[in-house]
């Protein structure tokens, strides 16, 4: 039975969405790419093994990079058998071309946190959304929604509607999104792997975003326009390696990007900088990102896998292992509190199956109700995306409005509630989703869940950006 309180949070989604019209400017940088989506089942996998003439070893380990066809197959099977998401980088172009011949795609859609968030912010009604793309080929530009409020730059730094820019010399940057469904089975070497949770494996060949390429004409455009910027939504660092493939330094790329954002901040003192952490394979870069972003950004968004990944590189391996083993909501909550205490960030938002948790410093301007309303809107939009595969119009954003909070999500809430009452002695948590102490405020929202989602990719980006920008 869903309590009236939780139901009421979801009753406000329509008016919360209208708040977006009050937001003057959002800058969404740096990674936009083309996602080539494939729904993969056992037949596909068998046919890949056949055509690639190899198959995963009986006791394969998850590869860190895709250096061969078998790394590709093993990386996929690792995600499939555990029901987890991960992105691996393809190490060289000839391998990319070989895989390309075999894998193909079902359809293309906007990819990259920058591109996905740009589209979502534009359709939600933000007045001016500036989106960065290292490549603006015709194929890429066509994936930006054809909205006047979604702009990017021409080579000379002039502003133009993003969907109308076609830079013929730019290379399309394609990532494979290999999605799989809960309950599907793949048998290899007489071992049956049954997928416990719908998710995806991403295989990426993207020489521009591998080095966080920043288009100088975009920087010129922002300098010239001097727009009012309320939020900078920052992502695309997860493809960096140290050193970069061309010998350059990831740390220098991170510093350059921070300097650019600092310049924007000079004329927009109240601007909020949100960093979206993503599946970052290079452990050195992962550690560097946490060290660089934690004392500098105002907010960070991540999922449970990314939380575990960070803990692994900041000396909290035991907590990381425990979280990884059981994916227990209480463990994840404890881990989030630990991460918050280890960071200097005023706000972190974690999202995982059935639950969003915002942890923030006390005495913020934005009310707790507003934060919960923002998360309820994010959950509704995410469910609409899962249900229909597309959230390209204002109406479609709320197509899942009215769906009930899932029973699984309420179980997760109870689980976290037990942890909060045993650890902190707070017994009201299950009815409010809120726990406060001197150091932090924890604000939760159980979510709607959609069975057999049409798509999952880009969900985290949608959740993080909507929750943040809609909370006023
Ligand atoms: C990563 C992938 C990109 C995908 C995005 C979704 O950035 O590289 O292909 O669209 O994640 O969040």
mmCIF file of C-alpha atoms in Angstrom, residues 206-399:
data_model
loop_
_atom_site.group_PDB
_atom_site.id
_atom_site.type_symbol
_atom_site.label_atom_id
_atom_site.label_comp_id
_atom_site.label_asym_id
_atom_site.label_seq_id
_atom_site.Cartn_x
_atom_site.Cartn_y
_atom_site.Cartn_z
ATOM 1 C CA UNK A 206 35.666 7.702 -30.480
ATOM 2 C CA UNK A 207 39.058 9.345 -31.096
ATOM 3 C CA UNK A 208 37.681 12.853 -30.415
ATOM 4 C CA UNK A 209 36.069 12.152 -27.073
ATOM 5 C CA UNK A 210 38.953 9.833 -26.056
ATOM 6 C CA UNK A 211 40.911 13.059 -25.597
ATOM 7 C CA UNK A 212 37.990 15.250 -24.418
ATOM 8 C CA UNK A 213 38.256 17.312 -27.609
ATOM 9 C CA UNK A 214 36.900 20.823 -27.016
ATOM 10 C CA UNK A 215 35.673 22.779 -30.000
ATOM 11 C CA UNK A 216 37.147 26.276 -29.763
ATOM 12 C CA UNK A 217 34.303 27.730 -31.823
ATOM 13 C CA UNK A 218 31.907 26.703 -29.026
ATOM 14 C CA UNK A 219 34.043 28.513 -26.460
ATOM 15 C CA UNK A 220 34.086 31.585 -28.749
ATOM 16 C CA UNK A 221 30.310 31.399 -29.075
ATOM 17 C CA UNK A 222 29.772 31.437 -25.309
ATOM 18 C CA UNK A 223 32.296 34.283 -24.954
ATOM 19 C CA UNK A 224 30.536 36.339 -27.634
ATOM 20 C CA UNK A 225 26.978 35.680 -26.493
ATOM 21 C CA UNK A 226 27.686 36.117 -22.774
ATOM 22 C CA UNK A 227 24.496 34.159 -21.991
ATOM 23 C CA UNK A 228 23.039 33.951 -18.515
ATOM 24 C CA UNK A 229 24.122 30.494 -17.358
ATOM 25 C CA UNK A 230 22.253 28.896 -14.472
ATOM 26 C CA UNK A 231 23.752 25.417 -14.795
ATOM 27 C CA UNK A 232 26.776 23.836 -16.425
ATOM 28 C CA UNK A 233 26.220 20.120 -16.817
ATOM 29 C CA UNK A 234 29.610 18.573 -17.259
ATOM 30 C CA UNK A 235 30.459 15.089 -18.547
ATOM 31 C CA UNK A 236 32.490 13.118 -21.050
ATOM 32 C CA UNK A 237 35.665 12.522 -19.030
ATOM 33 C CA UNK A 238 35.159 8.771 -18.707
ATOM 34 C CA UNK A 239 36.864 8.025 -22.012
ATOM 35 C CA UNK A 240 40.153 9.639 -20.958
ATOM 36 C CA UNK A 241 43.224 7.499 -20.332
ATOM 37 C CA UNK A 242 46.508 8.550 -18.719
ATOM 38 C CA UNK A 243 48.499 9.025 -20.872
ATOM 39 C CA UNK A 244 46.148 9.686 -23.789
ATOM 40 C CA UNK A 245 46.538 7.499 -26.873
ATOM 41 C CA UNK A 246 48.332 10.393 -28.623
ATOM 42 C CA UNK A 247 50.759 10.777 -25.703
ATOM 43 C CA UNK A 248 49.014 13.835 -24.226
ATOM 44 C CA UNK A 249 47.978 14.164 -20.595
ATOM 45 C CA UNK A 250 44.474 13.509 -19.250
ATOM 46 C CA UNK A 251 45.172 15.779 -16.283
ATOM 47 C CA UNK A 252 45.929 18.670 -18.638
ATOM 48 C CA UNK A 253 42.659 18.054 -20.471
ATOM 49 C CA UNK A 254 40.770 18.119 -17.171
ATOM 50 C CA UNK A 255 42.520 21.344 -16.156
ATOM 51 C CA UNK A 256 41.795 23.011 -19.488
ATOM 52 C CA UNK A 257 38.102 22.162 -19.204
ATOM 53 C CA UNK A 258 37.938 23.480 -15.636
ATOM 54 C CA UNK A 259 39.556 26.758 -16.686
ATOM 55 C CA UNK A 260 36.913 27.221 -19.371
ATOM 56 C CA UNK A 261 34.108 26.663 -16.869
ATOM 57 C CA UNK A 262 35.823 29.010 -14.376
ATOM 58 C CA UNK A 263 35.744 31.736 -17.027
ATOM 59 C CA UNK A 264 32.012 31.241 -17.476
ATOM 60 C CA UNK A 265 31.640 31.463 -13.730
ATOM 61 C CA UNK A 266 33.216 34.915 -13.694
ATOM 62 C CA UNK A 267 30.179 36.421 -15.375
ATOM 63 C CA UNK A 268 27.681 34.030 -13.746
ATOM 64 C CA UNK A 269 28.512 34.040 -10.055
ATOM 65 C CA UNK A 270 25.535 31.873 -9.013
ATOM 66 C CA UNK A 271 26.005 29.280 -11.737
ATOM 67 C CA UNK A 272 25.885 25.663 -10.539
ATOM 68 C CA UNK A 273 28.412 23.208 -11.935
ATOM 69 C CA UNK A 274 27.244 19.597 -11.940
ATOM 70 C CA UNK A 275 29.632 16.798 -12.828
ATOM 71 C CA UNK A 276 28.132 13.555 -14.089
ATOM 72 C CA UNK A 277 30.481 10.705 -13.188
ATOM 73 C CA UNK A 278 30.339 7.847 -15.673
ATOM 74 C CA UNK A 279 31.771 4.362 -16.115
ATOM 75 C CA UNK A 280 35.517 5.260 -16.148
ATOM 76 C CA UNK A 281 37.762 2.282 -16.834
ATOM 77 C CA UNK A 282 41.175 3.888 -16.352
ATOM 78 C CA UNK A 283 41.617 3.727 -12.579
ATOM 79 C CA UNK A 284 44.175 6.531 -12.569
ATOM 80 C CA UNK A 285 41.785 8.827 -14.416
ATOM 81 C CA UNK A 286 38.926 7.802 -12.121
ATOM 82 C CA UNK A 287 40.934 8.737 -9.058
ATOM 83 C CA UNK A 288 42.067 11.966 -10.685
ATOM 84 C CA UNK A 289 38.493 12.891 -11.577
ATOM 85 C CA UNK A 290 37.326 12.482 -8.013
ATOM 86 C CA UNK A 291 40.291 14.478 -6.717
ATOM 87 C CA UNK A 292 39.798 17.254 -9.294
ATOM 88 C CA UNK A 293 36.001 17.529 -9.248
ATOM 89 C CA UNK A 294 35.278 16.983 -5.576
ATOM 90 C CA UNK A 295 36.728 20.290 -4.297
ATOM 91 C CA UNK A 296 35.604 22.245 -7.367
ATOM 92 C CA UNK A 297 32.142 21.184 -8.619
ATOM 93 C CA UNK A 298 28.878 22.012 -6.836
ATOM 94 C CA UNK A 299 27.182 18.717 -7.496
ATOM 95 C CA UNK A 300 27.869 15.205 -8.728
ATOM 96 C CA UNK A 301 25.614 12.481 -10.171
ATOM 97 C CA UNK A 302 26.353 8.776 -10.317
ATOM 98 C CA UNK A 303 24.894 5.263 -10.252
ATOM 99 C CA UNK A 304 25.754 2.411 -7.896
ATOM 100 C CA UNK A 305 28.439 0.942 -10.158
ATOM 101 C CA UNK A 306 30.174 4.294 -10.441
ATOM 102 C CA UNK A 307 29.963 4.723 -6.658
ATOM 103 C CA UNK A 308 31.683 1.353 -6.200
ATOM 104 C CA UNK A 309 34.266 2.282 -8.843
ATOM 105 C CA UNK A 310 35.219 5.472 -6.973
ATOM 106 C CA UNK A 311 35.434 3.740 -3.581
ATOM 107 C CA UNK A 312 37.796 1.214 -5.145
ATOM 108 C CA UNK A 313 40.344 3.902 -6.018
ATOM 109 C CA UNK A 314 40.168 6.063 -2.874
ATOM 110 C CA UNK A 315 41.221 3.365 -0.425
ATOM 111 C CA UNK A 316 37.725 2.144 0.489
ATOM 112 C CA UNK A 317 38.061 -1.270 -1.156
ATOM 113 C CA UNK A 318 36.327 -3.182 1.658
ATOM 114 C CA UNK A 319 33.144 -1.093 1.341
ATOM 115 C CA UNK A 320 33.368 -1.319 -2.442
ATOM 116 C CA UNK A 321 33.587 -5.128 -2.268
ATOM 117 C CA UNK A 322 30.643 -5.414 0.094
ATOM 118 C CA UNK A 323 28.498 -3.185 -2.118
ATOM 119 C CA UNK A 324 29.508 -5.105 -5.203
ATOM 120 C CA UNK A 325 28.713 -8.482 -3.673
ATOM 121 C CA UNK A 326 25.160 -7.824 -2.494
ATOM 122 C CA UNK A 327 24.160 -4.505 -4.098
ATOM 123 C CA UNK A 328 22.234 -4.060 -0.886
ATOM 124 C CA UNK A 329 20.455 -0.664 -0.577
ATOM 125 C CA UNK A 330 21.698 -0.172 3.015
ATOM 126 C CA UNK A 331 25.282 -0.849 1.976
ATOM 127 C CA UNK A 332 24.924 1.567 -0.925
ATOM 128 C CA UNK A 333 23.488 4.242 1.378
ATOM 129 C CA UNK A 334 26.340 3.781 3.828
ATOM 130 C CA UNK A 335 28.795 3.955 0.936
ATOM 131 C CA UNK A 336 27.205 7.159 -0.340
ATOM 132 C CA UNK A 337 27.514 8.766 3.090
ATOM 133 C CA UNK A 338 31.141 7.660 3.197
ATOM 134 C CA UNK A 339 31.809 9.143 -0.241
ATOM 135 C CA UNK A 340 30.096 12.393 0.731
ATOM 136 C CA UNK A 341 32.255 12.648 3.854
ATOM 137 C CA UNK A 342 35.373 11.942 1.831
ATOM 138 C CA UNK A 343 34.494 14.631 -0.713
ATOM 139 C CA UNK A 344 34.060 18.377 -0.482
ATOM 140 C CA UNK A 345 30.996 18.356 -2.703
ATOM 141 C CA UNK A 346 27.942 20.152 -1.333
ATOM 142 C CA UNK A 347 25.622 17.720 -3.139
ATOM 143 C CA UNK A 348 25.796 14.200 -4.557
ATOM 144 C CA UNK A 349 22.924 12.306 -6.123
ATOM 145 C CA UNK A 350 22.990 8.531 -6.403
ATOM 146 C CA UNK A 351 20.484 6.589 -8.448
ATOM 147 C CA UNK A 352 20.014 2.842 -8.463
ATOM 148 C CA UNK A 353 17.257 0.335 -9.137
ATOM 149 C CA UNK A 354 14.102 1.698 -7.515
ATOM 150 C CA UNK A 355 15.687 4.575 -5.591
ATOM 151 C CA UNK A 356 17.229 8.047 -5.948
ATOM 152 C CA UNK A 357 19.131 9.523 -3.009
ATOM 153 C CA UNK A 358 20.322 13.104 -2.759
ATOM 154 C CA UNK A 359 22.837 13.794 -0.003
ATOM 155 C CA UNK A 360 23.756 17.408 0.625
ATOM 156 C CA UNK A 361 25.191 19.802 3.163
ATOM 157 C CA UNK A 362 22.755 21.338 5.626
ATOM 158 C CA UNK A 363 21.201 24.768 5.198
ATOM 159 C CA UNK A 364 20.822 24.854 1.440
ATOM 160 C CA UNK A 365 18.539 27.409 -0.248
ATOM 161 C CA UNK A 366 16.488 24.736 -1.968
ATOM 162 C CA UNK A 367 13.810 23.136 0.212
ATOM 163 C CA UNK A 368 13.673 19.409 0.869
ATOM 164 C CA UNK A 369 10.160 19.280 -0.702
ATOM 165 C CA UNK A 370 11.543 20.805 -3.850
ATOM 166 C CA UNK A 371 14.334 18.240 -3.996
ATOM 167 C CA UNK A 372 11.792 15.431 -3.619
ATOM 168 C CA UNK A 373 9.514 16.938 -6.254
ATOM 169 C CA UNK A 374 12.497 17.168 -8.615
ATOM 170 C CA UNK A 375 13.359 13.522 -8.051
ATOM 171 C CA UNK A 376 9.713 12.470 -8.561
ATOM 172 C CA UNK A 377 9.676 14.347 -11.861
ATOM 173 C CA UNK A 378 12.976 12.706 -12.842
ATOM 174 C CA UNK A 379 11.541 9.262 -12.012
ATOM 175 C CA UNK A 380 8.448 9.961 -14.105
ATOM 176 C CA UNK A 381 10.460 11.172 -17.091
ATOM 177 C CA UNK A 382 12.845 8.214 -16.779
ATOM 178 C CA UNK A 383 9.866 5.837 -16.687
ATOM 179 C CA UNK A 384 8.381 7.562 -19.756
ATOM 180 C CA UNK A 385 11.674 7.040 -21.556
ATOM 181 C CA UNK A 386 11.804 3.372 -20.491
ATOM 182 C CA UNK A 387 8.216 2.834 -21.576
ATOM 183 C CA UNK A 388 8.251 4.506 -24.961
ATOM 184 C CA UNK A 389 11.941 4.784 -25.868
ATOM 185 C CA UNK A 390 11.580 8.473 -26.751
ATOM 186 C CA UNK A 391 11.001 11.672 -24.831
ATOM 187 C CA UNK A 392 11.119 14.102 -27.719
ATOM 188 C CA UNK A 393 8.096 16.262 -26.963
ATOM 189 C CA UNK A 394 6.889 17.990 -23.806
ATOM 190 C CA UNK A 395 3.844 15.682 -23.594
ATOM 191 C CA UNK A 396 5.898 12.517 -23.979
ATOM 192 C CA UNK A 397 7.999 13.512 -20.944
ATOM 193 C CA UNK A 398 5.063 12.692 -18.711
ATOM 194 C CA UNK A 399 3.607 9.695 -20.512
#
